[in-house]
Amino acid sequence: MMKKNSSIDKSLFVLIAKIGKTRGLKGEFFLRSFAEKLETLISFKKFFSIQSFIMEEIFFEYIKKSNNNIIAKLKSIDDIEGIKSFGQKDIYVLKSELPELEKNEAYWFELEKMQVLNLEGQHLGNVDRIDNFGANDVLKVQKKNKTLLIPFIKNRVIISINKKENSILVDWQEDY
């Protein structure tokens, strides 16, 4: 079932997955994970979803890999109509449960607002958001009225990430 908690601040959470299309008749659905590995996704203890403007804890019966897909089932839903009425919800986890990262690594939400500098020391702007257009993730960098789209390719375009200085060093030019 779901456990309600209306006093939770959404800023304490990070989006980890999204419920997709239904699968079969017994309440299963495809789960689109935003975690790099399935093991990371299933390592979390608590999952949450927004229901009627409040954050509710949800409980999975299972999350498993099937071919190239992730299949999941919630404990409280046992038929196709139940999961259809639940909808294609976003699934969140607590930021405090995220695993520690190595040096020069960051979570996407940590990159937002970071300043972007190139190898020549030019300030290219600040990260507005991260998008994915298919081939790879892309930093959308804003500086006044100018927007730069910088591919997130580590060790080629993205040279380093410095969380202490709130900056990203890139091999990129302002006029690209």
XYZ file of C-alpha atoms in Angstrom:
176
model
C 0.000 0.000 0.000
C 1.017 3.646 0.116
C 2.022 5.626 3.191
C 1.107 9.340 3.163
C 3.418 12.071 4.406
C 2.338 15.610 3.585
C 5.186 17.273 5.498
C 7.949 16.160 3.091
C 9.740 18.882 1.133
C 10.129 17.932 -2.564
C 13.651 19.417 -2.578
C 14.738 16.446 -0.447
C 14.042 14.068 -3.353
C 15.535 13.203 -6.718
C 13.678 11.694 -9.672
C 14.951 8.131 -10.188
C 12.368 6.475 -12.476
C 9.048 6.821 -14.275
C 6.205 4.346 -14.536
C 5.583 3.462 -18.168
C 3.077 1.351 -20.065
C 1.267 -1.560 -18.488
C 2.470 -5.119 -19.091
C 0.085 -8.018 -18.909
C -3.069 -8.200 -16.814
C -1.679 -8.562 -13.276
C -0.570 -4.997 -12.551
C 2.936 -5.147 -13.993
C 4.395 -2.163 -15.835
C 7.522 -1.065 -17.633
C 9.743 1.138 -15.493
C 12.002 3.733 -17.088
C 15.020 4.081 -14.809
C 17.188 7.199 -14.664
C 19.832 5.350 -12.631
C 22.964 4.324 -14.483
C 22.608 0.669 -13.407
C 19.653 -1.484 -12.347
C 21.601 -2.470 -9.212
C 21.653 1.173 -8.137
C 17.893 1.501 -8.620
C 17.028 -1.602 -6.610
C 19.481 -0.693 -3.829
C 17.189 2.079 -2.553
C 15.072 1.266 0.493
C 12.252 3.779 -0.006
C 10.472 5.054 -3.107
C 8.004 7.918 -3.327
C 5.456 9.331 -5.762
C 3.339 12.480 -5.762
C -0.350 11.700 -5.284
C -2.915 14.491 -4.981
C -0.235 17.088 -4.175
C 1.369 15.065 -1.381
C 4.416 12.815 -1.418
C 3.504 9.203 -0.694
C 5.776 6.265 -0.088
C 5.162 3.431 -2.533
C 6.164 -0.198 -2.134
C 7.386 -2.388 -4.969
C 6.672 -6.099 -4.957
C 9.576 -6.447 -7.394
C 11.756 -4.652 -9.925
C 13.484 -6.914 -12.440
C 15.182 -6.894 -15.812
C 13.447 -8.604 -18.724
C 15.431 -8.541 -21.974
C 16.302 -4.849 -22.432
C 13.433 -3.615 -20.258
C 12.772 -3.152 -16.567
C 9.519 -4.684 -15.324
C 8.026 -3.760 -11.953
C 4.951 -4.323 -9.831
C 3.584 -2.397 -6.862
C 2.475 -4.419 -3.834
C -0.985 -2.855 -3.682
C -1.974 -3.258 -7.346
C -2.888 -6.657 -8.802
C -4.653 -5.892 -12.080
C -4.292 -3.849 -15.240
C -7.060 -1.404 -14.259
C -5.323 -0.626 -10.974
C -2.026 0.275 -12.593
C -3.807 2.237 -15.345
C -5.588 4.334 -12.706
C -2.281 4.831 -10.859
C -0.996 6.509 -14.022
C 2.439 7.136 -15.430
C 3.903 8.615 -12.249
C 7.390 9.836 -11.494
C 9.249 7.808 -8.857
C 11.535 9.604 -6.398
C 14.101 8.593 -3.792
C 15.573 10.595 -0.939
C 18.710 12.519 -1.894
C 20.180 11.429 1.430
C 20.121 7.792 0.193
C 22.177 8.485 -2.944
C 25.526 6.652 -3.005
C 28.727 8.663 -2.561
C 30.434 9.484 -5.838
C 34.073 9.432 -6.838
C 36.089 12.612 -7.234
C 35.272 14.444 -10.491
C 31.737 12.947 -10.543
C 28.390 14.570 -9.808
C 24.690 13.865 -9.982
C 22.783 15.763 -12.684
C 20.923 17.890 -10.127
C 24.293 18.982 -8.686
C 25.425 20.266 -12.106
C 22.541 22.721 -12.398
C 23.667 26.324 -11.727
C 27.367 25.370 -11.911
C 29.543 27.807 -13.833
C 31.130 26.490 -17.012
C 34.699 27.502 -17.882
C 36.708 26.517 -20.932
C 40.413 25.644 -21.112
C 41.251 29.279 -21.928
C 39.582 30.414 -18.694
C 36.546 31.981 -20.393
C 33.299 31.909 -18.423
C 30.801 30.357 -20.868
C 27.787 30.675 -18.545
C 25.950 28.571 -15.986
C 24.243 25.200 -16.446
C 20.517 25.784 -16.841
C 19.569 22.113 -17.267
C 20.661 18.767 -18.700
C 18.817 17.221 -21.659
C 19.217 14.047 -23.657
C 18.560 14.152 -27.379
C 19.475 10.525 -28.062
C 23.222 10.257 -28.627
C 24.312 11.624 -25.233
C 23.404 14.053 -22.489
C 23.770 17.755 -23.236
C 24.424 20.677 -20.886
C 22.267 23.701 -21.667
C 24.478 26.628 -20.617
C 23.014 30.143 -20.281
C 24.941 33.412 -20.301
C 22.749 36.508 -20.533
C 20.843 36.106 -23.824
C 23.108 33.392 -25.222
C 22.541 29.627 -24.979
C 25.252 27.014 -25.542
C 24.554 23.295 -25.899
C 27.598 21.336 -24.740
C 27.687 17.521 -25.114
C 28.388 15.717 -21.854
C 31.272 13.528 -23.017
C 33.672 12.917 -20.144
C 37.407 13.157 -20.774
C 36.769 14.661 -24.203
C 34.487 17.672 -23.782
C 33.914 17.584 -20.010
C 37.426 17.786 -18.555
C 36.585 18.035 -14.853
C 33.821 18.770 -12.372
C 34.769 20.686 -9.236
C 31.923 20.652 -6.710
C 33.891 22.750 -4.182
C 34.325 25.569 -6.708
C 30.902 24.923 -8.266
C 32.454 24.712 -11.726
C 32.833 22.522 -14.786
C 35.928 22.703 -16.991
C 35.204 22.022 -20.664
C 37.104 21.744 -23.926
C 34.637 23.977 -25.763
C 34.631 27.409 -27.353
C 32.105 30.192 -26.936
C 31.509 30.378 -30.699
C 30.818 26.636 -31.287
